[in-house]
Short mmCIF file of N, CA, C and O in Angstrom, two decimals:
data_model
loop_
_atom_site.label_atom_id
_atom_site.label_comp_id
_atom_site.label_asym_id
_atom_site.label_seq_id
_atom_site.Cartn_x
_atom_site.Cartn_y
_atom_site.Cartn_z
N UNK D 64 -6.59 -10.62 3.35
CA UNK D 64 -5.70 -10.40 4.47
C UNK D 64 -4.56 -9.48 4.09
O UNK D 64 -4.51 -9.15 2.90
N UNK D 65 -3.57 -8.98 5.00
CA UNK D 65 -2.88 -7.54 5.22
C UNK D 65 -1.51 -8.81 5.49
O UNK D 65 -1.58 -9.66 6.38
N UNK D 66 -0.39 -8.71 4.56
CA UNK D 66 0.74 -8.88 5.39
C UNK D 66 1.71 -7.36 6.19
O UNK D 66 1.62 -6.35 5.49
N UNK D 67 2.17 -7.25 6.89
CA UNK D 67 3.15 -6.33 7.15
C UNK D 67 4.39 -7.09 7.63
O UNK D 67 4.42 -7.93 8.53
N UNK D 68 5.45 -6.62 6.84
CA UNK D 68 7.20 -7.27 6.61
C UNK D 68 7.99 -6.18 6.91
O UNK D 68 8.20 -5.33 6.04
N UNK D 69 8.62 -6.05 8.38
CA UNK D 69 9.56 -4.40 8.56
C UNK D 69 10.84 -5.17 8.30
O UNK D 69 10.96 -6.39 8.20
N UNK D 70 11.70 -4.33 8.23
CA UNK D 70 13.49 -4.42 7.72
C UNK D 70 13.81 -3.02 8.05
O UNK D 70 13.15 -1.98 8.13
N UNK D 71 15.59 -3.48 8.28
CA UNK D 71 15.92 -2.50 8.27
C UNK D 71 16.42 -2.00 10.01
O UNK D 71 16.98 -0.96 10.36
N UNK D 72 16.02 -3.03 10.74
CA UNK D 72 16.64 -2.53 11.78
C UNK D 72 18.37 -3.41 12.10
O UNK D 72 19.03 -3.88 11.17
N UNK D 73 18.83 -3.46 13.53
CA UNK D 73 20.26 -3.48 13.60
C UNK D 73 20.67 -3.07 14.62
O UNK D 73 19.96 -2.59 15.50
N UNK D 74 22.45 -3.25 14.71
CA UNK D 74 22.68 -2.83 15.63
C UNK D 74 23.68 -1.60 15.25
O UNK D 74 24.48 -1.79 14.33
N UNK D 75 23.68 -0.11 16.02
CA UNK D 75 24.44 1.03 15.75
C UNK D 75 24.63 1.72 16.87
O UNK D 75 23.84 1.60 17.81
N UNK D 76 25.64 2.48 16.94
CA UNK D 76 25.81 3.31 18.15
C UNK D 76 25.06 4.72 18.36
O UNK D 76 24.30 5.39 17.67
N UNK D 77 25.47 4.81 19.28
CA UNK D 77 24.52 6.14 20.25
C UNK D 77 25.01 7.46 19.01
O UNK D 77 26.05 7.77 18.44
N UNK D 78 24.33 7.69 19.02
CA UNK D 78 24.37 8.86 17.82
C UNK D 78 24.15 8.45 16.38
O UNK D 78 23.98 9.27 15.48
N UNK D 79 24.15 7.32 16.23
CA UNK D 79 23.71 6.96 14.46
C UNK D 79 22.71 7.10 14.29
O UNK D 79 21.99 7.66 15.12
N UNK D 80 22.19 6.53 12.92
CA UNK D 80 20.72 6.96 12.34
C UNK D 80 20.37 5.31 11.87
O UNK D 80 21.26 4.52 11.53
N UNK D 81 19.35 5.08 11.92
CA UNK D 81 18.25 3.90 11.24
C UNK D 81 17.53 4.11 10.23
O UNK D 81 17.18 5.28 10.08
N UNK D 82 17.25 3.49 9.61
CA UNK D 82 16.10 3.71 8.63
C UNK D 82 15.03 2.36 8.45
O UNK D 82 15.35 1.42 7.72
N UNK D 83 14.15 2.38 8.95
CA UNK D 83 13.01 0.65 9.16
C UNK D 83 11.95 1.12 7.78
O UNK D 83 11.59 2.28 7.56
N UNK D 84 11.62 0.04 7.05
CA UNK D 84 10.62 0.22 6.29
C UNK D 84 9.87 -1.02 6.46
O UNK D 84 10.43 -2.07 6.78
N UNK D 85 8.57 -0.93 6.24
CA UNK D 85 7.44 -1.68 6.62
C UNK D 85 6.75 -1.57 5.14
O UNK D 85 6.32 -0.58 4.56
N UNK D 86 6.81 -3.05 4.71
CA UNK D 86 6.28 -3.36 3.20
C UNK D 86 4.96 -4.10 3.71
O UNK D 86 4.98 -4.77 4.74
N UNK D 87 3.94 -3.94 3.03
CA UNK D 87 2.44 -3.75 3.55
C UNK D 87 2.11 -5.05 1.89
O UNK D 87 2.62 -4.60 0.87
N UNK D 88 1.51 -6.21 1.73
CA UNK D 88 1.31 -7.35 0.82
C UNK D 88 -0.04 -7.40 0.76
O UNK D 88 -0.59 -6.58 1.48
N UNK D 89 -0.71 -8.06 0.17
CA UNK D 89 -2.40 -8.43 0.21
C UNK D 89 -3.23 -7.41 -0.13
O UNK D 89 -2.87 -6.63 -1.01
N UNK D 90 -4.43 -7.27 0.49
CA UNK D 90 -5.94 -6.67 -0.01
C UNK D 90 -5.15 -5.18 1.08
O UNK D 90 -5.58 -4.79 2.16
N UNK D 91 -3.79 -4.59 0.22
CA UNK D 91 -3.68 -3.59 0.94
C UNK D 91 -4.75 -1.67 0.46
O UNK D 91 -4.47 -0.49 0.70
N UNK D 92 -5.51 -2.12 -0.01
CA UNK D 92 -6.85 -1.23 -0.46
C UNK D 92 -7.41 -1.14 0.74
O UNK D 92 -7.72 0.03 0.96
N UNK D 93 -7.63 -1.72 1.43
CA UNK D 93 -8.40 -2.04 3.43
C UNK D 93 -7.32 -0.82 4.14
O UNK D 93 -7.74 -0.08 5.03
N UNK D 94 -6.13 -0.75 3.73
CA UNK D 94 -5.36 0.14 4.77
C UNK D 94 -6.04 1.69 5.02
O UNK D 94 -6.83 2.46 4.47
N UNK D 95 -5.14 1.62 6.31
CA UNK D 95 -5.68 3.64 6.39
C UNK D 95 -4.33 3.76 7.09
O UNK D 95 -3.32 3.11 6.81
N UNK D 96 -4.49 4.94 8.30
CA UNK D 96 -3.34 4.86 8.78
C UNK D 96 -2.42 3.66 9.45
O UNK D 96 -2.80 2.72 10.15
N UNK D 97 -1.13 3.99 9.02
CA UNK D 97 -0.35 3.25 9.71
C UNK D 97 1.18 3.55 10.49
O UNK D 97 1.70 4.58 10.06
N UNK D 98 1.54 3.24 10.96
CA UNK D 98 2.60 3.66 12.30
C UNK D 98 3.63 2.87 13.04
O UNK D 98 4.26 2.15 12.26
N UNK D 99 3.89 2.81 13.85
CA UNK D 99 4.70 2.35 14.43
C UNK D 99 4.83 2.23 15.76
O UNK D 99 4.43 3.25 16.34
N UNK D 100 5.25 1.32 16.54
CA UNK D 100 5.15 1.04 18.05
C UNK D 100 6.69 0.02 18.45
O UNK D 100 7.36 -0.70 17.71
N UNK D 101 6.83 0.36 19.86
CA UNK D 101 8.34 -0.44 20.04
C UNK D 101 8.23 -0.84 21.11
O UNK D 101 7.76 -0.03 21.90
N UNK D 102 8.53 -2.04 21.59
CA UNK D 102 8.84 -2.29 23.24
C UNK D 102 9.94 -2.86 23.37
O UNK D 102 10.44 -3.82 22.78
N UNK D 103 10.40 -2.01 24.43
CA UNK D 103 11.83 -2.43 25.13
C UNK D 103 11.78 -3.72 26.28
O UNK D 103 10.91 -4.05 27.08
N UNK D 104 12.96 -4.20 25.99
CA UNK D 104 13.00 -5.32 27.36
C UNK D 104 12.36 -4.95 28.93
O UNK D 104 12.61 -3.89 29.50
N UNK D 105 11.55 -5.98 29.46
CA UNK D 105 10.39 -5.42 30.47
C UNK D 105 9.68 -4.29 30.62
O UNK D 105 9.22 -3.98 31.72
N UNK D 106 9.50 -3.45 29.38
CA UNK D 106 8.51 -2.22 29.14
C UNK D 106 7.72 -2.64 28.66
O UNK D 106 7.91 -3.63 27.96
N UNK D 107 6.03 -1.92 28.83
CA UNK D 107 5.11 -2.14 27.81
C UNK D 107 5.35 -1.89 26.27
O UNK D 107 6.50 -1.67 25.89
N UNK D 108 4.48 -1.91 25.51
CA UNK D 108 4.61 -1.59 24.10
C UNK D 108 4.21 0.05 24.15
O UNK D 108 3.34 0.38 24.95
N UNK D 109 4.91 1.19 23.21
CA UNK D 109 4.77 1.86 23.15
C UNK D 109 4.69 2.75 21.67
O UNK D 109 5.30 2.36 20.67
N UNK D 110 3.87 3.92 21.67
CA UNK D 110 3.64 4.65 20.31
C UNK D 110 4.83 4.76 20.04
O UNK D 110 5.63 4.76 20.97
N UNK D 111 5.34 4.90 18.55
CA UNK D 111 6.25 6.07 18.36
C UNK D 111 5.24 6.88 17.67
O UNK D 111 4.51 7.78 18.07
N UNK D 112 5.39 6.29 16.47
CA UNK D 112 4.55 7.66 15.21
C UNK D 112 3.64 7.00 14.45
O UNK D 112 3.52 5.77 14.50
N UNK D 113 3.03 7.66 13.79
CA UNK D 113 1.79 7.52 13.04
C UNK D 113 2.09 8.35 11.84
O UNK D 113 2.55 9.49 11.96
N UNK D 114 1.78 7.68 10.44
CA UNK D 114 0.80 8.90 8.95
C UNK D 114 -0.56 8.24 8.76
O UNK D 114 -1.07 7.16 9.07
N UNK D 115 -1.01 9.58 7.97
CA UNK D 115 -2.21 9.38 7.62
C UNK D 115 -1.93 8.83 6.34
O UNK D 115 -0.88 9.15 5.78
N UNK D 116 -3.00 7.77 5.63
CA UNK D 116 -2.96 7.83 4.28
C UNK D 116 -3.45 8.82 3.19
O UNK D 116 -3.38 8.74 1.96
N UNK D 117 -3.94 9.74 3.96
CA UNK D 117 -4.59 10.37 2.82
C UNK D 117 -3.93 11.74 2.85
O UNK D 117 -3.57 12.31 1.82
N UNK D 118 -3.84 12.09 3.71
CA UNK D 118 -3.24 13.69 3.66
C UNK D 118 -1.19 13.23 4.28
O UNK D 118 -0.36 14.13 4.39
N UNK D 119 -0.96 12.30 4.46
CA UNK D 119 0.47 12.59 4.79
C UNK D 119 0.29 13.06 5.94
O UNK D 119 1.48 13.29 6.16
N UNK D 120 -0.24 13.40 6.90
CA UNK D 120 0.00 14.02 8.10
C UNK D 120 0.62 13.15 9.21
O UNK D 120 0.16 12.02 9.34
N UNK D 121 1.77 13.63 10.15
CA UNK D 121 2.24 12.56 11.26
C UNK D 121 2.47 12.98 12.56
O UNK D 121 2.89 14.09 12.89
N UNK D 122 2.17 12.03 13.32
CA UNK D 122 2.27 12.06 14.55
C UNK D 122 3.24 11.65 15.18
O UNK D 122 3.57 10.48 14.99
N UNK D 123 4.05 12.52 16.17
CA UNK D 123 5.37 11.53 16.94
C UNK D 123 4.90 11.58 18.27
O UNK D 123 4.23 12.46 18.81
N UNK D 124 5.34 10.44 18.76
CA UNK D 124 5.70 10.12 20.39
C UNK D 124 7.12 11.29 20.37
O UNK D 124 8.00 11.53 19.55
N UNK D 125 6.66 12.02 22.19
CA UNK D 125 7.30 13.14 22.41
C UNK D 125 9.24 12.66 22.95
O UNK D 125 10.10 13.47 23.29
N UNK D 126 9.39 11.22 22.86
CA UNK D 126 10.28 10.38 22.67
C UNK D 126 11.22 10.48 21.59
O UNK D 126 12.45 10.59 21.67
N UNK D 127 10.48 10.43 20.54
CA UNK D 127 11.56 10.40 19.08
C UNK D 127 11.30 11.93 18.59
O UNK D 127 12.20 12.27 17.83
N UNK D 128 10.34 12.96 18.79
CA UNK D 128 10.06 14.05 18.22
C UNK D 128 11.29 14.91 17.82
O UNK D 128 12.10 15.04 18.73
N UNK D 129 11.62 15.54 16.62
CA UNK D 129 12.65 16.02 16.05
C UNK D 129 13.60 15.27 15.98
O UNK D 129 14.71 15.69 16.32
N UNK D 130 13.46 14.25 15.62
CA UNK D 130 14.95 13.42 15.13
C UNK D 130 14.24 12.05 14.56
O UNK D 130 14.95 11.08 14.30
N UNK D 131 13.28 12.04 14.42
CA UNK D 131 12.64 11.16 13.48
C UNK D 131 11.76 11.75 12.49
O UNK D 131 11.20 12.85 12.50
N UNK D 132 11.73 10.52 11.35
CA UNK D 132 10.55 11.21 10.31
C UNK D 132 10.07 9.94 9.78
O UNK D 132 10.89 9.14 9.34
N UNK D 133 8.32 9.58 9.78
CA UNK D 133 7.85 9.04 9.08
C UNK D 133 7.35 9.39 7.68
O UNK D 133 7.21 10.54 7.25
N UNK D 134 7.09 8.19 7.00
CA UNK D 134 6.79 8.92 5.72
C UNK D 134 5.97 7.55 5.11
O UNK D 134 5.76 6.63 5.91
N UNK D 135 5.58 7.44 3.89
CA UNK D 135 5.21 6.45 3.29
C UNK D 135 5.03 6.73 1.78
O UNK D 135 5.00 7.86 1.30
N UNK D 136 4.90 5.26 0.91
CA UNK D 136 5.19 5.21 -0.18
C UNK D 136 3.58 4.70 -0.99
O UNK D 136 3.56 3.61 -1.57
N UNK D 137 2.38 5.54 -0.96
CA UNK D 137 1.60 4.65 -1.29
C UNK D 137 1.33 3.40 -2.79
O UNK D 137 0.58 2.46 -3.05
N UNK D 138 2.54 4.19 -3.49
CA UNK D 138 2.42 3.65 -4.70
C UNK D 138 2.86 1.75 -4.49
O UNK D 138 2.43 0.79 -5.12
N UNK D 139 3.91 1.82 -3.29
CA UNK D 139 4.72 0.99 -3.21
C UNK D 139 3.91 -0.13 -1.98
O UNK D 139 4.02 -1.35 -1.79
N UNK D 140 3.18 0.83 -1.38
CA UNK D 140 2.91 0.19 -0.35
C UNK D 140 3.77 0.07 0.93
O UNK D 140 3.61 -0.86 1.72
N UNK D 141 4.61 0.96 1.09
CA UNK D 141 5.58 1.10 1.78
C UNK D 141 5.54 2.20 3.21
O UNK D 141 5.13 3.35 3.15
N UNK D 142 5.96 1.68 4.20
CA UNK D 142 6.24 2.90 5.10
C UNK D 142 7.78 2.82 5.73
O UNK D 142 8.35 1.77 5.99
N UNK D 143 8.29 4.06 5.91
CA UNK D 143 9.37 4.29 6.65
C UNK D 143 9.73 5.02 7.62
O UNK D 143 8.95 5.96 7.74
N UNK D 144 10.47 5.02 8.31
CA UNK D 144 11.02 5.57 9.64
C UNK D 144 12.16 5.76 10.00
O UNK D 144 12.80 4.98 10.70
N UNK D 145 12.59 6.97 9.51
CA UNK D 145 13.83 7.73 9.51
C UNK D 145 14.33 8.19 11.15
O UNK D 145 13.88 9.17 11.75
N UNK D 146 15.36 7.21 11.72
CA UNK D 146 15.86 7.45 13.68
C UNK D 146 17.20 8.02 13.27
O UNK D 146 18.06 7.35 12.71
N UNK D 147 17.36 9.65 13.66
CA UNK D 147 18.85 9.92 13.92
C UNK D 147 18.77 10.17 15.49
O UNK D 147 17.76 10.21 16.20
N UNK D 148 20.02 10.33 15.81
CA UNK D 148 20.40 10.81 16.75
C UNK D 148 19.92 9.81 17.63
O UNK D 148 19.14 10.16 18.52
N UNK D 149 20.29 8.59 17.54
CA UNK D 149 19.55 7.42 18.65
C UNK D 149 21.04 7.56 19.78
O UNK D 149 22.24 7.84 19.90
N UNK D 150 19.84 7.14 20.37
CA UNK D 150 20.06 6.44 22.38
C UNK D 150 20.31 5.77 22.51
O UNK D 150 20.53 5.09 21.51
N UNK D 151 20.57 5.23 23.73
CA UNK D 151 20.48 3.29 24.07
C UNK D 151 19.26 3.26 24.61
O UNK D 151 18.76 2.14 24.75
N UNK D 152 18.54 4.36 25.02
CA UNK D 152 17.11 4.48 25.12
C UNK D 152 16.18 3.77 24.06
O UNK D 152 15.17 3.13 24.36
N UNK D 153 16.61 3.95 22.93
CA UNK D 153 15.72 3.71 21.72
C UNK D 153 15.73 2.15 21.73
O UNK D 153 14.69 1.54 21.50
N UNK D 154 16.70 1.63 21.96
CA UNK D 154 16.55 -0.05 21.92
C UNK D 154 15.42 -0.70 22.17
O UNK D 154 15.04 -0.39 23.30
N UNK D 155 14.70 -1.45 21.65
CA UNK D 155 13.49 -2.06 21.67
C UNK D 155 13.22 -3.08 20.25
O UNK D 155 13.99 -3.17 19.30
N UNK D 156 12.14 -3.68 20.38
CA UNK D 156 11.70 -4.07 19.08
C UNK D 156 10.65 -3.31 18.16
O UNK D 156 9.49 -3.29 18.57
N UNK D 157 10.90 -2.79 17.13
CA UNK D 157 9.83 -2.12 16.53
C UNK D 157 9.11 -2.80 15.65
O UNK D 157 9.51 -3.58 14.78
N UNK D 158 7.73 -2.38 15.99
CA UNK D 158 6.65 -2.92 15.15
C UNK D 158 5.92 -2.03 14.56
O UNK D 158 5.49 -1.02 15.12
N UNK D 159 5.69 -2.42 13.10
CA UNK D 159 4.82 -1.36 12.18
C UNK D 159 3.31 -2.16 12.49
O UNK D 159 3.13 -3.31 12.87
N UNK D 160 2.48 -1.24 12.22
CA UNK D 160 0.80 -1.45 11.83
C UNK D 160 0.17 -0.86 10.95
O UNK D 160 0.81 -0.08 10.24
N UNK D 161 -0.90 -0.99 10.77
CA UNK D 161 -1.55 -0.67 9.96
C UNK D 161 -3.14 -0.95 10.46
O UNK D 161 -3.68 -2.03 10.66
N UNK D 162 -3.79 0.65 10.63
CA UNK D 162 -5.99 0.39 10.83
C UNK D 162 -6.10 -0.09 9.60
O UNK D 162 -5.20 -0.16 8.77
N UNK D 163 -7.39 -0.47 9.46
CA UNK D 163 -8.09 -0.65 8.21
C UNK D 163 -8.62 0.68 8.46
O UNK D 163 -8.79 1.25 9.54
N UNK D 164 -8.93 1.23 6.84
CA UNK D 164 -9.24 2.36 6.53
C UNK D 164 -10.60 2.87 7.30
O UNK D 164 -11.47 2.05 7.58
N UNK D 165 -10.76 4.47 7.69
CA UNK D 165 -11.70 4.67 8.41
C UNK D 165 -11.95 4.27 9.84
O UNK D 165 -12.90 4.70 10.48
N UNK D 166 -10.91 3.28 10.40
CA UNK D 166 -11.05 2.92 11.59
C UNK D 166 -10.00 3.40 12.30
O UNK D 166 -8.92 3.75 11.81
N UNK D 167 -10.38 3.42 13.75
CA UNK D 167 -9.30 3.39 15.03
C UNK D 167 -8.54 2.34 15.33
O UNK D 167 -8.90 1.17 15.28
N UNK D 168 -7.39 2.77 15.67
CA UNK D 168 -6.63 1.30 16.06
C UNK D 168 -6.28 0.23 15.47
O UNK D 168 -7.14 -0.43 14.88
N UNK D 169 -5.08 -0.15 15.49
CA UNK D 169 -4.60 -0.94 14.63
C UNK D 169 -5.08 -2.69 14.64
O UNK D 169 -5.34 -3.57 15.46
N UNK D 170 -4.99 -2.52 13.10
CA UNK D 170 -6.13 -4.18 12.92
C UNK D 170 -4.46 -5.37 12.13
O UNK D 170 -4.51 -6.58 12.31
N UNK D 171 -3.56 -4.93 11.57
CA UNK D 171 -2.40 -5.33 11.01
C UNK D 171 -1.11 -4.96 12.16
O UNK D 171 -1.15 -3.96 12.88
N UNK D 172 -0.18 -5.79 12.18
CA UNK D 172 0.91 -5.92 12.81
C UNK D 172 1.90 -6.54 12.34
O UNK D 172 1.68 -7.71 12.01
N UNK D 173 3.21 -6.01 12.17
CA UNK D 173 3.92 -6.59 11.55
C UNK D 173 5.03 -7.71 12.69
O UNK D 173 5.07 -7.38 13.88
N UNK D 174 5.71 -8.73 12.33
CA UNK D 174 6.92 -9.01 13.28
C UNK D 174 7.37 -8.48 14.07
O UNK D 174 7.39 -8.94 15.21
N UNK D 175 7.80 -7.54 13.81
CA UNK D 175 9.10 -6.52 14.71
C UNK D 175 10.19 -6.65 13.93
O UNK D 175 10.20 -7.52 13.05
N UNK D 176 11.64 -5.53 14.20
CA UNK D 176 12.96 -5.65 13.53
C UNK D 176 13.19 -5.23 14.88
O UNK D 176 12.42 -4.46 15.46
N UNK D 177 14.16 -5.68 15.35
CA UNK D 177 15.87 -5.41 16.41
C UNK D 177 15.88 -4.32 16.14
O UNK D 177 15.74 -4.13 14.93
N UNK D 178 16.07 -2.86 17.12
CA UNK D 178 17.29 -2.40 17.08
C UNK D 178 17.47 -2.17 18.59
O UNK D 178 16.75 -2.04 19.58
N UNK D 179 19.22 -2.17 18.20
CA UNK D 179 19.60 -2.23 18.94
C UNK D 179 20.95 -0.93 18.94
O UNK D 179 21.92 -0.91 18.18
N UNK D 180 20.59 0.14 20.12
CA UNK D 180 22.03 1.29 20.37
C UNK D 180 23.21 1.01 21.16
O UNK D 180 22.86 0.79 22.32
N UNK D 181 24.02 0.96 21.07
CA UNK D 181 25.53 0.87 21.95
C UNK D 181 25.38 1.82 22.19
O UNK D 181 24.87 2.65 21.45
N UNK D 182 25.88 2.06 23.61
CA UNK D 182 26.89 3.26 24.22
C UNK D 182 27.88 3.50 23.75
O UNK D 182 28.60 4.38 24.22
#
C-alpha cells in the first residue's frame, strides 16, 4: 500500500506564497505520476497540476498557471507545490495523488491541507 501525507498548507493573505509538500510512504516503486487537486467550499473537486515521474514534465490547471510550480523529489519521495501570488479564490482543500505507474488516474490520495487566503 501507498501512504500520501501533504503539509504545509495555512492561512495567508491575498498576495502571499505557499509551499504544500506531499510525502508519498510504502511500496512507493507502484508510483507514476502524481499531482494535485483542490475543492473549495460547495465546488466540485478540481485539477490543479500534475508531474511526470519520469521525465519531470508538468501540467497546470489554467487557474494557477504562471504562479505556481510543481516539482518532485524522487529520491525522497516527495512532491511539492510552489502558490505565489494567491487569491481568496485559491482557498480550498488540497489534495495530492498519486497513479500507479503506467496507469491513468489516480489510485493514491492523500488527506488534504487547509489553505486558506484573506483579503
Amino acid at each position: 500500500q501507498v501512504q500520501l501525507v501533504e503539509s504545509g498548507g495555512g492561512l495567508v493573505q491575498a498576495g502571499g506564497s505557499l509551499r504544500l509538500s506531499c510525502a508519498a510512504s510504502g511500496h512507493t516503486f507502484v508510483l507514476g505520476n502524481m499531482g494535485w487537486y483542490r475543492q473549495a467550499p460547495g465546488k466540485e473537486r478540481e485539477f490543479v497540476a500534475s508531474i511526470s515521474r519520469s521525465t519531470g514534465s508538468a501540467v497546470y490547471a489554467d487557474s494557477v498557471k504562471g504562479r505556481s510550480t510543481i516539482s518532485r523529489d524522487n529520491a525522497k519521495n516527495t512532491m511539492y507545490l510552489q502558490m505565489n501570488s494567491l487569491t481568496p479564490e485559491d482557498t480550498a482543500i488540497y489534495y495530492c495523488y498519486a497513479n500507479r505507474w503506467a496507469m491513468t488516474g489516480p489510485a493514491y490520495w492523500g488527506q488534504g491541507t487547509q489553505v486558506t487566503v484573506s483579503s
